């Protein structure tokens, strides 16, 4: 028996409502909702949500991130142009009026660094106007837009300011891969190293925040252990004390007291997310929410007095739901469902499973199977590789998994070595292993699925975005007979050109990239980069490939796609190449996301034999899609 076909628009179109946020005074609620098909910010009194009105007027990419200023009137958000990641910071009044650009500078990337209860009428911004490589700190007057320089950046990865916007500490990434926390002199004109994380620890250790008095620094710290612990360091004495640790995984998100900024709870995630309380009051909240059968949850927003929370929850078969949680009364009510059209849809359960790599590492994987798999016969499978690679796959609602399972494929995601959250040994095991042992981990997971009778070995695809796109190119060239086809979205094809063209503001991350990939300044490093670049093995590719790229991507330039396509064409190897002129590193506009998935779905059905929703001409024409190469490979209307 086949499940009803879920429309692509229900999975990849705009959410109905999403990202609910409380104003600090707890009187208003803001959220994202489509207006004329584009995500914008809506605001309503918390007790009269039916009186909502839209307060922004974006007509291009949509608002994807916003927050309240502490004045409980101003909403701050960031927007770039066509995916170029030169973000501007905008402010709009919740009562209405035009949005104002606080950073109206051409070719400049700005970010919201933090807001503060001490300066309710201001926001701290990081702006790379003076030097494209490094962001200086500026305080912006929300009402007038006046910018005041707080701290010039002499070459640091960032700063840790206090509630008065005073940078108390700085972060520096060193060329040897180590990371330092530095302290300033009285005038902040000179900075002295204070805490050092070696190259071995720098990928799993980081400064988190200061307490309200700026006397204590809280750290995620893996020094002397494998899994990163939560620790506190006294700024005067340098004494370090352990707060919490876990043998399951690194300490993840930390929940802090609203007044003191002391940690009151934390999370750890191995196969599933767990919250752990550090005080009794928070334990009561965690126990209450864990008992509500709402799935995996997190705190999305809190009133300033901490009496009200917005809790965002989801499970493998239930997309995100925003709840209002009243802490004193212990009541929970639904505010918004992100995708109500999926209520009752035939969503499939996700199964976590941990398998062993060939050299003994634990690989935490997630498997979503189509209904046909209940017959216990091997099914076509898509290996979905996460980006980063310094990220991870998690349990929960996954639109890609649901799409694939609904079309008749097993979806398998693997936390391969270099994935984060599993300790420093696991992260560091990925160094110099792009395109080798990281690919071996993916192959080991595929072999497991075949041995278990889950996957039909003759009908397996590999697909992914960013690093996942690179992994797809590697998989098809390194293992030319393993996969029936592949899909690579914004995936680098040449590691030498990738490193040579990183955005200027990634300069402080260069050492981390060199440590992982290889050093282009040495002959040995260049040889390693060439060896691990699928571009140089293009002639080994033997199965159909679909490449998709954003024209404005500042991280993985479109040349990465174009040189791979040219190399394949030179060898007369068929390839289909999609270019989106108004996108960057991925697809923000729903019209583009829908057209990409329409093409990819048709491509997979052709080569794996699964189901496909018909592709409509208007679905393609509404997007900025241009099929640069291989239209005949796609058989589109």
Coordinates of C-alpha atoms in Angstrom, one line a residue:
X1 CA 0.0 0.0 0.0
X2 CA 1.4 3.4 -1.0
X3 CA 1.0 6.5 1.1
X4 CA -0.7 9.6 -0.3
X5 CA 1.7 11.8 -2.2
X6 CA 2.6 14.8 0.0
X7 CA 2.7 18.0 -2.1
X8 CA 6.2 19.5 -2.4
X9 CA 4.7 22.9 -1.4
X10 CA 3.7 21.5 1.9
X11 CA 7.2 20.4 2.7
X12 CA 9.4 23.1 1.2
X13 CA 7.1 26.2 0.7
X14 CA 6.9 28.9 3.3
X15 CA 5.7 28.0 6.8
X16 CA 2.3 29.3 7.7
X17 CA 3.7 30.8 10.9
X18 CA 7.1 30.4 12.5
X19 CA 9.7 31.8 14.9
X20 CA 7.4 33.3 17.6
X21 CA 9.2 35.8 19.9
X22 CA 8.0 37.5 23.0
X23 CA 8.7 41.2 23.6
X24 CA 10.8 41.6 26.7
X25 CA 7.8 43.1 28.7
X26 CA 5.8 40.0 27.7
X27 CA 2.9 42.1 26.2
X28 CA 3.4 41.4 22.5
X29 CA 4.2 38.5 20.3
X30 CA 6.1 38.7 16.9
X31 CA 6.5 36.0 14.4
X32 CA 7.2 35.3 10.7
X33 CA 4.4 34.8 8.3
X34 CA 4.0 35.1 4.5
X35 CA 2.7 38.4 3.2
X36 CA 2.1 38.3 -0.5
X37 CA 4.1 35.0 -0.5
X38 CA 7.2 36.5 1.3
X39 CA 8.0 35.9 4.9
X40 CA 7.6 39.1 7.0
X41 CA 7.3 40.0 10.6
X42 CA 3.8 40.1 12.1
X43 CA 3.1 41.6 15.6
X44 CA 0.1 41.3 17.9
X45 CA -0.8 41.8 21.6
X46 CA -0.2 38.5 23.3
X47 CA -3.8 38.4 24.5
X48 CA -5.2 39.4 21.1
X49 CA -3.4 37.4 18.5
X50 CA -6.3 37.9 16.1
X51 CA -5.3 41.6 15.9
X52 CA -2.0 40.8 14.2
X53 CA -0.6 43.1 11.6
X54 CA 2.4 43.0 9.3
X55 CA 5.2 45.5 10.2
X56 CA 7.8 44.8 7.5
X57 CA 7.5 44.9 3.7
X58 CA 10.1 42.6 2.3
X59 CA 9.4 41.6 -1.2
X60 CA 12.5 39.6 -2.1
X61 CA 14.1 36.9 0.1
X62 CA 11.9 37.2 3.2
X63 CA 12.9 37.9 6.8
X64 CA 14.6 34.8 8.3
X65 CA 15.9 36.1 11.6
X66 CA 14.7 38.8 13.9
X67 CA 14.8 39.8 17.6
X68 CA 13.2 42.4 20.0
X69 CA 15.2 45.2 21.4
X70 CA 14.8 45.7 25.1
X71 CA 12.6 48.7 24.6
X72 CA 9.9 46.2 23.7
X73 CA 9.0 48.3 20.7
X74 CA 11.8 47.9 18.2
X75 CA 12.3 44.8 16.1
X76 CA 15.8 44.2 14.6
X77 CA 16.4 42.0 11.6
X78 CA 19.1 41.3 9.0
X79 CA 18.8 41.1 5.2
X80 CA 21.3 40.6 2.4
X81 CA 20.9 41.0 -1.4
X82 CA 20.4 37.9 -3.5
X83 CA 22.3 35.7 -1.0
X84 CA 25.6 37.7 -1.1
X85 CA 25.8 37.6 2.8
X86 CA 26.6 41.3 3.0
X87 CA 23.9 41.6 5.6
X88 CA 22.4 44.9 6.6
X89 CA 20.8 45.4 10.0
X90 CA 17.3 46.9 9.9
X91 CA 14.9 48.2 12.6
X92 CA 11.2 48.6 12.5
X93 CA 8.7 49.8 15.1
X94 CA 6.2 47.3 16.2
X95 CA 3.5 49.9 15.9
X96 CA 4.2 50.4 12.2
X97 CA 6.2 52.6 9.9
X98 CA 9.0 52.0 7.4
X99 CA 11.9 49.9 8.3
X100 CA 15.2 51.7 8.6
X101 CA 18.7 50.5 7.6
X102 CA 21.1 51.0 10.5
X103 CA 24.1 49.9 8.3
X104 CA 23.5 51.5 4.9
X105 CA 27.0 50.7 3.5
X106 CA 27.6 49.1 0.1
X107 CA 29.5 45.8 0.1
X108 CA 29.7 45.6 3.9
X109 CA 28.6 42.7 6.2
X110 CA 27.0 43.7 9.4
X111 CA 25.6 41.5 12.2
X112 CA 23.7 42.0 15.5
X113 CA 26.2 41.3 18.2
X114 CA 23.9 41.7 21.2
X115 CA 21.3 43.8 23.0
X116 CA 21.4 44.8 26.6
X117 CA 19.0 45.8 29.4
X118 CA 21.5 48.6 30.3
X119 CA 21.0 50.3 26.9
X120 CA 17.4 49.6 25.9
X121 CA 17.6 52.2 23.1
X122 CA 20.8 50.9 21.5
X123 CA 22.1 47.7 19.9
X124 CA 25.7 46.5 19.6
X125 CA 26.7 45.7 15.9
X126 CA 29.7 44.1 14.3
X127 CA 30.6 45.8 11.0
X128 CA 33.4 45.1 8.6
X129 CA 33.4 48.5 6.9
X130 CA 36.9 49.6 7.8
X131 CA 38.5 46.2 7.0
X132 CA 36.6 43.6 5.1
X133 CA 38.4 40.8 7.0
X134 CA 37.5 41.9 10.5
X135 CA 34.4 43.3 12.2
X136 CA 34.6 46.3 14.4
X137 CA 32.1 46.8 17.2
X138 CA 29.7 49.8 16.9
X139 CA 26.9 50.9 19.2
X140 CA 23.8 52.0 17.2
X141 CA 21.2 54.4 18.5
X142 CA 17.9 52.6 17.5
X143 CA 15.9 55.8 17.1
X144 CA 18.5 57.9 15.1
X145 CA 20.7 55.3 13.6
X146 CA 23.8 57.1 14.9
X147 CA 26.8 54.7 15.1
X148 CA 29.5 55.0 17.8
X149 CA 32.7 53.1 17.5
X150 CA 33.1 50.9 20.5
X151 CA 36.1 48.8 19.6
X152 CA 38.3 48.6 16.5
X153 CA 39.2 45.0 15.6
X154 CA 43.0 44.5 15.1
X155 CA 42.6 41.0 13.8
X156 CA 40.5 39.0 16.2
X157 CA 37.8 36.5 15.5
X158 CA 35.5 38.3 17.9
X159 CA 34.9 40.0 21.3
X160 CA 33.0 39.2 24.5
X161 CA 31.4 42.4 25.8
X162 CA 29.6 43.0 29.1
X163 CA 26.1 44.5 29.6
X164 CA 27.5 48.0 29.1
X165 CA 28.9 47.0 25.6
X166 CA 32.4 47.1 26.9
X167 CA 34.6 44.4 25.3
X168 CA 36.1 42.5 28.3
X169 CA 37.7 39.7 26.3
X170 CA 38.7 39.0 22.7
X171 CA 39.0 35.7 20.7
X172 CA 42.0 35.1 18.4
X173 CA 42.5 32.1 16.1
X174 CA 46.2 31.4 15.6
X175 CA 47.9 30.1 12.5
X176 CA 48.8 26.9 14.3
X177 CA 45.1 26.1 14.8
X178 CA 45.0 27.1 18.4
X179 CA 42.6 29.6 19.9
X180 CA 43.3 32.2 22.6
X181 CA 41.1 34.3 24.9
X182 CA 42.8 37.7 25.4
X183 CA 42.4 40.4 28.1
X184 CA 42.8 44.1 27.4
X185 CA 44.8 46.8 29.2
X186 CA 42.9 49.7 30.7
X187 CA 42.5 51.5 27.5
X188 CA 41.8 48.4 25.4
X189 CA 44.7 49.4 23.1
X190 CA 46.7 46.2 23.9
X191 CA 45.5 42.7 24.5
X192 CA 47.3 39.9 26.4
X193 CA 46.7 36.2 26.0
X194 CA 44.9 34.7 29.0
X195 CA 43.4 31.3 28.1
X196 CA 44.7 29.1 25.3
X197 CA 43.0 26.2 23.6
X198 CA 45.4 24.0 21.7
X199 CA 44.7 23.1 18.1
X200 CA 43.4 19.8 19.4
X201 CA 40.9 21.5 21.6
X202 CA 40.0 24.6 19.5
X203 CA 37.2 22.8 17.6
X204 CA 35.4 21.8 20.8
X205 CA 36.2 24.6 23.3
X206 CA 34.9 28.1 23.2
X207 CA 34.0 31.1 25.4
X208 CA 30.3 31.4 26.0
X209 CA 29.5 34.5 28.0
X210 CA 30.1 36.6 31.1
X211 CA 28.0 36.8 34.2
X212 CA 26.1 40.0 34.8
X213 CA 28.9 41.5 37.0
X214 CA 31.5 40.6 34.3
X215 CA 33.6 38.8 37.0
X216 CA 33.1 35.3 35.6
X217 CA 33.5 33.8 32.2
X218 CA 31.7 30.6 31.3
X219 CA 33.3 28.2 28.9
X220 CA 32.7 25.1 26.9
X221 CA 36.0 23.4 27.7
X222 CA 37.5 20.1 26.4
X223 CA 41.0 20.6 27.8
X224 CA 42.0 17.4 29.7
X225 CA 39.0 15.5 28.5
X226 CA 37.3 14.3 25.3
X227 CA 33.8 15.6 25.7
X228 CA 33.5 19.4 26.2
X229 CA 32.4 20.3 29.7
X230 CA 30.8 23.5 31.1
X231 CA 33.2 25.4 33.3
X232 CA 33.5 28.8 35.0
X233 CA 36.7 30.9 35.2
X234 CA 37.2 33.8 37.7
X235 CA 38.5 36.8 35.8
X236 CA 40.5 38.0 38.7
X237 CA 42.2 34.8 39.9
X238 CA 41.9 32.7 36.7
X239 CA 40.6 29.8 38.9
X240 CA 38.6 27.3 36.8
X241 CA 35.7 25.3 38.2
X242 CA 33.8 22.5 36.6
X243 CA 30.0 23.1 36.4
X244 CA 28.8 20.1 34.4
X245 CA 30.1 17.3 32.1
X246 CA 28.7 14.3 30.3
X247 CA 30.3 11.1 29.0
X248 CA 27.6 10.9 26.2
X249 CA 28.4 14.1 24.2
X250 CA 29.7 17.6 24.4
X251 CA 27.8 20.1 26.5
X252 CA 25.4 21.8 24.1
X253 CA 23.0 24.7 24.6
X254 CA 23.2 26.4 28.0
X255 CA 20.1 28.1 29.6
X256 CA 21.1 31.0 31.9
X257 CA 19.4 32.9 34.7
X258 CA 17.8 36.0 33.3
X259 CA 19.3 38.2 36.1
X260 CA 22.7 36.8 36.9
X261 CA 23.5 34.9 33.6
X262 CA 24.5 32.0 35.7
X263 CA 23.9 28.6 33.9
X264 CA 20.7 27.0 35.2
X265 CA 20.4 24.1 32.7
X266 CA 22.2 22.6 29.7
X267 CA 21.6 20.1 27.0
X268 CA 23.5 17.1 25.6
X269 CA 22.7 15.3 22.4
X270 CA 24.0 12.0 21.3
X271 CA 21.1 10.1 19.5
X272 CA 18.4 12.3 21.1
X273 CA 18.4 15.7 22.8
X274 CA 18.4 15.8 26.7
X275 CA 18.0 18.7 29.0
X276 CA 19.7 18.7 32.4
X277 CA 18.8 21.1 35.2
X278 CA 21.4 22.8 37.5
X279 CA 18.8 24.1 40.0
X280 CA 15.5 22.8 41.4
X281 CA 13.3 25.6 39.8
X282 CA 14.6 24.7 36.3
X283 CA 14.2 21.0 37.0
X284 CA 10.5 21.6 37.6
X285 CA 10.2 23.3 34.3
X286 CA 12.1 20.6 32.4
X287 CA 10.1 17.8 34.1
X288 CA 6.9 19.6 33.2
X289 CA 7.8 20.1 29.5
X290 CA 9.2 16.6 29.2
X291 CA 5.9 15.2 30.4
X292 CA 3.8 17.1 27.8
X293 CA 4.4 14.7 24.9
X294 CA 5.4 17.6 22.6
X295 CA 8.6 16.0 21.3
X296 CA 12.1 17.6 21.5
X297 CA 11.8 21.1 22.7
X298 CA 13.9 24.3 23.2
X299 CA 13.3 27.8 24.6
X300 CA 12.9 30.2 21.7
X301 CA 12.1 33.3 23.7
X302 CA 11.6 34.5 27.3
X303 CA 10.0 37.5 28.9
X304 CA 12.4 39.7 30.8
X305 CA 10.9 38.7 34.1
X306 CA 11.1 35.0 33.0
X307 CA 7.4 34.3 33.8
X308 CA 6.6 33.5 30.2
X309 CA 8.5 31.3 27.7
X310 CA 8.0 30.6 24.0
X311 CA 8.8 26.9 23.7
X312 CA 9.5 25.5 20.2
X313 CA 8.9 21.8 19.9
X314 CA 9.0 19.2 17.1
X315 CA 9.3 15.4 16.6
X316 CA 10.1 13.2 13.7
X317 CA 6.4 13.1 12.6
X318 CA 5.4 16.6 13.7
X319 CA 6.9 19.8 12.3
X320 CA 7.6 22.8 14.6
X321 CA 5.0 24.0 17.0
X322 CA 5.3 27.2 19.1
X323 CA 3.8 27.1 22.6
X324 CA 3.3 29.7 25.3
X325 CA 4.5 28.3 28.6
X326 CA 3.4 30.1 31.8
X327 CA 5.9 29.1 34.4
X328 CA 4.0 29.9 37.6
X329 CA 0.8 28.3 36.5
X330 CA 2.5 25.5 34.7
X331 CA 0.3 25.8 31.6
X332 CA 1.2 25.2 28.0
X333 CA -0.9 26.3 25.0
X334 CA -0.3 26.2 21.3
X335 CA 0.4 29.5 19.6
X336 CA 1.3 28.4 16.0
X337 CA 1.9 25.3 13.9
X338 CA 4.6 25.9 11.3
X339 CA 3.0 23.6 8.8
X340 CA -0.6 22.8 9.7
X341 CA -1.2 21.3 6.2
X342 CA 1.0 18.4 7.3
X343 CA -1.3 17.5 10.3
X344 CA -2.6 14.0 9.3
X345 CA -0.2 13.7 6.4
X346 CA 1.6 10.3 6.1
X347 CA 4.8 11.3 7.8
X348 CA 7.2 8.5 8.6
X349 CA 9.0 7.8 11.8
X350 CA 12.8 8.4 12.1
X351 CA 15.0 5.8 13.7
X352 CA 18.3 6.6 15.3
X353 CA 21.0 4.0 15.1
X354 CA 24.7 3.9 16.0
X355 CA 27.0 1.9 13.8
X356 CA 30.7 1.2 13.9
X357 CA 33.1 2.6 11.3
X358 CA 35.7 0.3 9.9
X359 CA 38.2 1.8 12.4
X360 CA 36.0 1.6 15.4
X361 CA 34.3 5.0 15.6
X362 CA 30.7 5.3 16.7
X363 CA 28.6 6.8 13.8
X364 CA 25.3 8.2 15.0
X365 CA 22.9 7.8 12.1
X366 CA 19.2 8.6 11.4
X367 CA 17.0 6.4 9.1
X368 CA 13.6 7.2 7.7
X369 CA 12.0 4.5 5.7
X370 CA 9.0 4.5 3.3
X371 CA 5.9 2.4 4.1
X372 CA 7.0 -0.1 1.5
X373 CA 9.9 -1.0 3.7
X374 CA 7.4 -2.7 6.1
X375 CA 7.4 -5.6 3.6
X376 CA 11.0 -6.2 4.7
X377 CA 12.4 -6.0 1.2
X378 CA 15.3 -3.8 0.3
X379 CA 14.3 -0.4 -1.0
X380 CA 16.0 2.4 -3.1
X381 CA 17.9 4.7 -0.8
X382 CA 19.2 8.2 -0.7
X383 CA 22.2 9.0 1.5
X384 CA 21.8 12.6 2.7
X385 CA 25.1 14.2 3.8
X386 CA 25.0 17.2 6.1
X387 CA 26.9 20.4 5.4
X388 CA 29.7 22.0 7.4
X389 CA 31.3 19.6 7.9
X390 CA 31.3 21.1 11.4
X391 CA 27.7 20.5 12.1
X392 CA 25.6 17.4 12.8
X393 CA 22.4 15.6 11.9
X394 CA 19.8 15.3 14.6
X395 CA 16.6 13.4 15.5
X396 CA 13.3 15.2 14.6
X397 CA 11.3 16.6 11.8
X398 CA 13.4 16.6 8.6
X399 CA 11.6 17.8 5.5
X400 CA 14.2 16.2 3.2
X401 CA 13.8 12.8 4.9
X402 CA 10.0 13.0 4.8
X403 CA 10.1 14.0 1.1
X404 CA 12.3 11.1 0.2
X405 CA 10.4 8.5 2.3
X406 CA 7.1 9.7 0.8
X407 CA 8.5 9.2 -2.7
X408 CA 9.5 5.7 -1.9
X409 CA 13.2 6.0 -0.8
X410 CA 14.9 5.1 2.5
X411 CA 16.6 8.3 3.7
X412 CA 19.9 7.8 5.6
X413 CA 21.9 10.5 7.3
X414 CA 25.3 9.9 9.0
X415 CA 27.2 11.8 11.5
X416 CA 30.6 11.1 10.0
X417 CA 34.0 12.0 11.6
X418 CA 34.4 15.8 11.9
X419 CA 30.7 16.1 12.8
X420 CA 30.3 18.2 16.0
X421 CA 29.0 17.3 19.5
X422 CA 30.6 13.9 19.9
X423 CA 33.9 15.0 21.5
X424 CA 37.2 16.3 20.2
X425 CA 38.6 13.0 19.1
X426 CA 35.7 12.6 16.7
X427 CA 36.0 16.1 15.3
X428 CA 39.8 15.9 15.0
X429 CA 39.5 12.5 13.3
X430 CA 38.3 14.5 10.2
X431 CA 41.5 16.5 9.8
X432 CA 43.1 15.8 6.4
X433 CA 40.4 13.2 5.8
X434 CA 38.1 15.1 3.5
X435 CA 37.4 12.8 0.6
X436 CA 39.0 9.8 2.4
X437 CA 38.0 8.5 5.9
X438 CA 35.1 10.9 6.0
X439 CA 33.9 9.3 2.8
X440 CA 34.8 5.8 4.3
X441 CA 32.3 6.6 7.1
X442 CA 29.5 7.2 4.6
X443 CA 30.4 4.0 2.8
X444 CA 30.4 2.1 6.0
X445 CA 26.9 3.3 6.7
X446 CA 25.7 2.4 3.2
X447 CA 27.3 -1.1 3.6
X448 CA 25.4 -1.5 7.0
X449 CA 22.1 -0.5 5.3
X450 CA 22.7 -3.1 2.5
X451 CA 23.7 -5.9 5.0
X452 CA 20.6 -5.2 7.1
X453 CA 18.4 -5.7 4.0
X454 CA 17.3 -2.0 4.1
X455 CA 18.9 -0.7 0.9
X456 CA 18.8 -2.0 -2.6
X457 CA 22.5 -1.8 -3.5
X458 CA 21.7 -1.1 -7.2
X459 CA 19.5 1.9 -6.4
X460 CA 21.3 4.2 -4.0
X461 CA 21.8 8.0 -4.5
X462 CA 24.1 10.4 -2.7
X463 CA 23.1 14.0 -2.2
X464 CA 23.9 17.0 0.0
X465 CA 24.4 20.7 0.4
X466 CA 27.7 22.5 0.9
X467 CA 30.1 19.9 2.4
X468 CA 27.3 17.5 1.6
X469 CA 27.5 18.6 -2.1
X470 CA 31.3 18.0 -2.0
X471 CA 30.7 14.6 -0.5
X472 CA 28.3 13.8 -3.4
X473 CA 31.0 14.7 -5.9
X474 CA 33.6 12.6 -4.0
X475 CA 31.2 9.7 -3.7
X476 CA 30.5 9.6 -7.5
X477 CA 34.2 10.0 -8.5
X478 CA 35.9 7.9 -5.8
X479 CA 33.3 5.1 -5.8
X480 CA 32.0 5.3 -9.4
X481 CA 29.9 2.1 -9.2
X482 CA 28.5 2.6 -5.7
X483 CA 25.7 5.1 -6.4
X484 CA 23.1 5.1 -9.1
X485 CA 23.1 9.0 -9.2
X486 CA 24.1 12.0 -7.2
X487 CA 22.9 15.5 -6.4
X488 CA 25.4 18.2 -5.3
X489 CA 24.1 21.6 -4.2
X490 CA 26.6 24.4 -3.7
X491 CA 29.4 21.8 -3.3
X492 CA 33.0 22.7 -3.8
X493 CA 34.8 20.7 -6.5
X494 CA 38.4 22.0 -6.0
X495 CA 39.7 22.5 -2.5
X496 CA 42.6 24.7 -3.7
X497 CA 40.2 27.2 -5.3
X498 CA 37.8 26.9 -2.3
X499 CA 40.5 28.1 0.1
X500 CA 41.7 30.7 -2.3
X501 CA 38.3 32.4 -2.6
X502 CA 36.9 32.3 0.9
X503 CA 35.1 35.5 1.9
X504 CA 37.4 38.1 3.4
X505 CA 35.5 38.0 6.7
X506 CA 36.4 34.3 7.1
X507 CA 40.0 35.3 7.4
X508 CA 40.0 34.4 11.2
X509 CA 38.7 30.9 10.3
X510 CA 41.4 30.2 7.7
X511 CA 43.6 28.4 10.2
X512 CA 40.7 26.0 11.0
X513 CA 40.2 25.3 7.3
X514 CA 43.9 24.7 6.7
X515 CA 44.1 22.4 9.7
X516 CA 41.3 20.3 8.3
X517 CA 42.0 20.4 4.6
X518 CA 45.7 20.9 4.1
X519 CA 48.0 23.9 3.8
X520 CA 48.1 25.5 0.3
X521 CA 51.4 27.3 1.3
X522 CA 53.3 24.0 1.2
X523 CA 53.9 21.5 -1.6
X524 CA 52.7 18.7 0.6
X525 CA 49.5 20.6 1.4
X526 CA 48.9 21.5 -2.2
X527 CA 49.3 17.9 -3.2
X528 CA 46.8 16.8 -0.5
X529 CA 44.2 19.4 -1.7
X530 CA 44.6 18.3 -5.3
X531 CA 44.3 14.7 -4.4
X532 CA 41.0 15.3 -2.4
X533 CA 39.4 17.5 -5.0
X534 CA 36.8 15.7 -7.1
X535 CA 37.5 18.0 -10.0
X536 CA 40.7 16.2 -10.7
X537 CA 38.9 12.8 -10.8
X538 CA 36.0 14.0 -13.0
X539 CA 36.8 11.4 -15.6
X540 CA 36.0 8.6 -13.1
X541 CA 32.4 9.7 -12.8
X542 CA 30.1 7.1 -14.4
X543 CA 26.6 7.8 -13.1
X544 CA 24.2 10.7 -13.6
X545 CA 24.9 13.9 -11.7
X546 CA 22.7 17.0 -10.9
X547 CA 24.5 20.1 -9.8
X548 CA 22.7 23.2 -8.4
X549 CA 24.3 26.5 -7.5
X550 CA 23.5 30.0 -6.3
X551 CA 25.0 32.6 -8.5
X552 CA 25.9 34.9 -5.6
X553 CA 27.3 32.3 -3.2
X554 CA 30.2 34.0 -1.3
X555 CA 31.4 30.8 0.3
X556 CA 31.4 28.3 -2.5
X557 CA 31.7 30.4 -5.6
X558 CA 29.8 29.4 -8.8
X559 CA 33.1 28.7 -10.4
X560 CA 33.2 25.6 -8.2
X561 CA 30.2 24.2 -10.1
X562 CA 31.2 25.6 -13.5
X563 CA 34.7 24.1 -13.4
X564 CA 33.3 20.7 -12.5
X565 CA 30.7 20.9 -15.3
X566 CA 33.4 22.0 -17.8
X567 CA 35.6 19.1 -16.8
X568 CA 32.8 16.6 -17.3
X569 CA 31.8 18.1 -20.6
X570 CA 35.4 17.9 -21.8
X571 CA 35.2 14.1 -21.1
X572 CA 31.8 13.9 -22.8
X573 CA 30.2 12.8 -19.4
X574 CA 26.6 14.0 -19.1
X575 CA 25.8 16.4 -16.3
X576 CA 22.8 18.6 -15.5
X577 CA 23.6 22.1 -14.0
X578 CA 21.0 24.4 -12.4
X579 CA 21.9 28.0 -11.7
X580 CA 19.8 30.4 -9.5
X581 CA 20.7 34.0 -10.3
X582 CA 19.2 35.4 -7.0
X583 CA 20.5 32.9 -4.5
X584 CA 23.7 32.4 -2.5
X585 CA 24.7 29.4 -0.3
X586 CA 21.4 27.5 -0.6
X587 CA 17.9 28.5 -1.5
X588 CA 16.1 31.1 0.6
X589 CA 13.3 32.0 -1.7
X590 CA 10.5 29.3 -1.6
X591 CA 10.0 29.6 -5.3
X592 CA 13.6 28.5 -5.9
X593 CA 13.4 25.8 -3.2
X594 CA 10.3 24.4 -4.8
X595 CA 11.7 24.4 -8.4
X596 CA 14.9 22.8 -7.2
X597 CA 13.0 20.0 -5.4
X598 CA 10.8 19.5 -8.4
X599 CA 13.8 19.0 -10.7
X600 CA 15.6 16.8 -8.1
X601 CA 12.5 14.7 -7.5
X602 CA 12.1 14.1 -11.2
X603 CA 15.9 13.3 -11.5
X604 CA 15.7 10.7 -8.6
X605 CA 12.6 9.1 -10.0
X606 CA 14.3 8.6 -13.3
X607 CA 17.4 7.0 -11.9
X608 CA 16.1 5.2 -8.7
X609 CA 12.5 4.4 -9.8
X610 CA 10.6 6.2 -7.0
X611 CA 7.5 8.3 -7.3
X612 CA 7.3 11.9 -8.3
X613 CA 4.7 14.7 -8.2
X614 CA 4.3 16.1 -11.7
X615 CA 6.5 19.1 -12.5
X616 CA 4.4 22.1 -13.5
X617 CA 5.8 24.7 -15.9
X618 CA 4.6 27.5 -13.6
X619 CA 6.5 25.9 -10.8
X620 CA 9.8 26.4 -12.7
X621 CA 9.0 29.8 -14.3
X622 CA 8.1 31.3 -10.9
X623 CA 11.7 30.8 -9.8
X624 CA 15.0 32.2 -11.1
X625 CA 16.1 28.8 -12.3
X626 CA 18.3 28.6 -15.4
X627 CA 19.2 25.2 -16.7
X628 CA 22.7 25.9 -17.8
X629 CA 23.6 22.4 -19.0
X630 CA 22.0 19.1 -19.5
X631 CA 18.3 19.9 -20.0
X632 CA 18.0 16.7 -21.9
X633 CA 19.1 14.8 -18.8
X634 CA 16.1 16.1 -16.9
X635 CA 13.2 15.6 -19.3
X636 CA 11.3 18.5 -17.8
X637 CA 8.2 20.1 -19.4

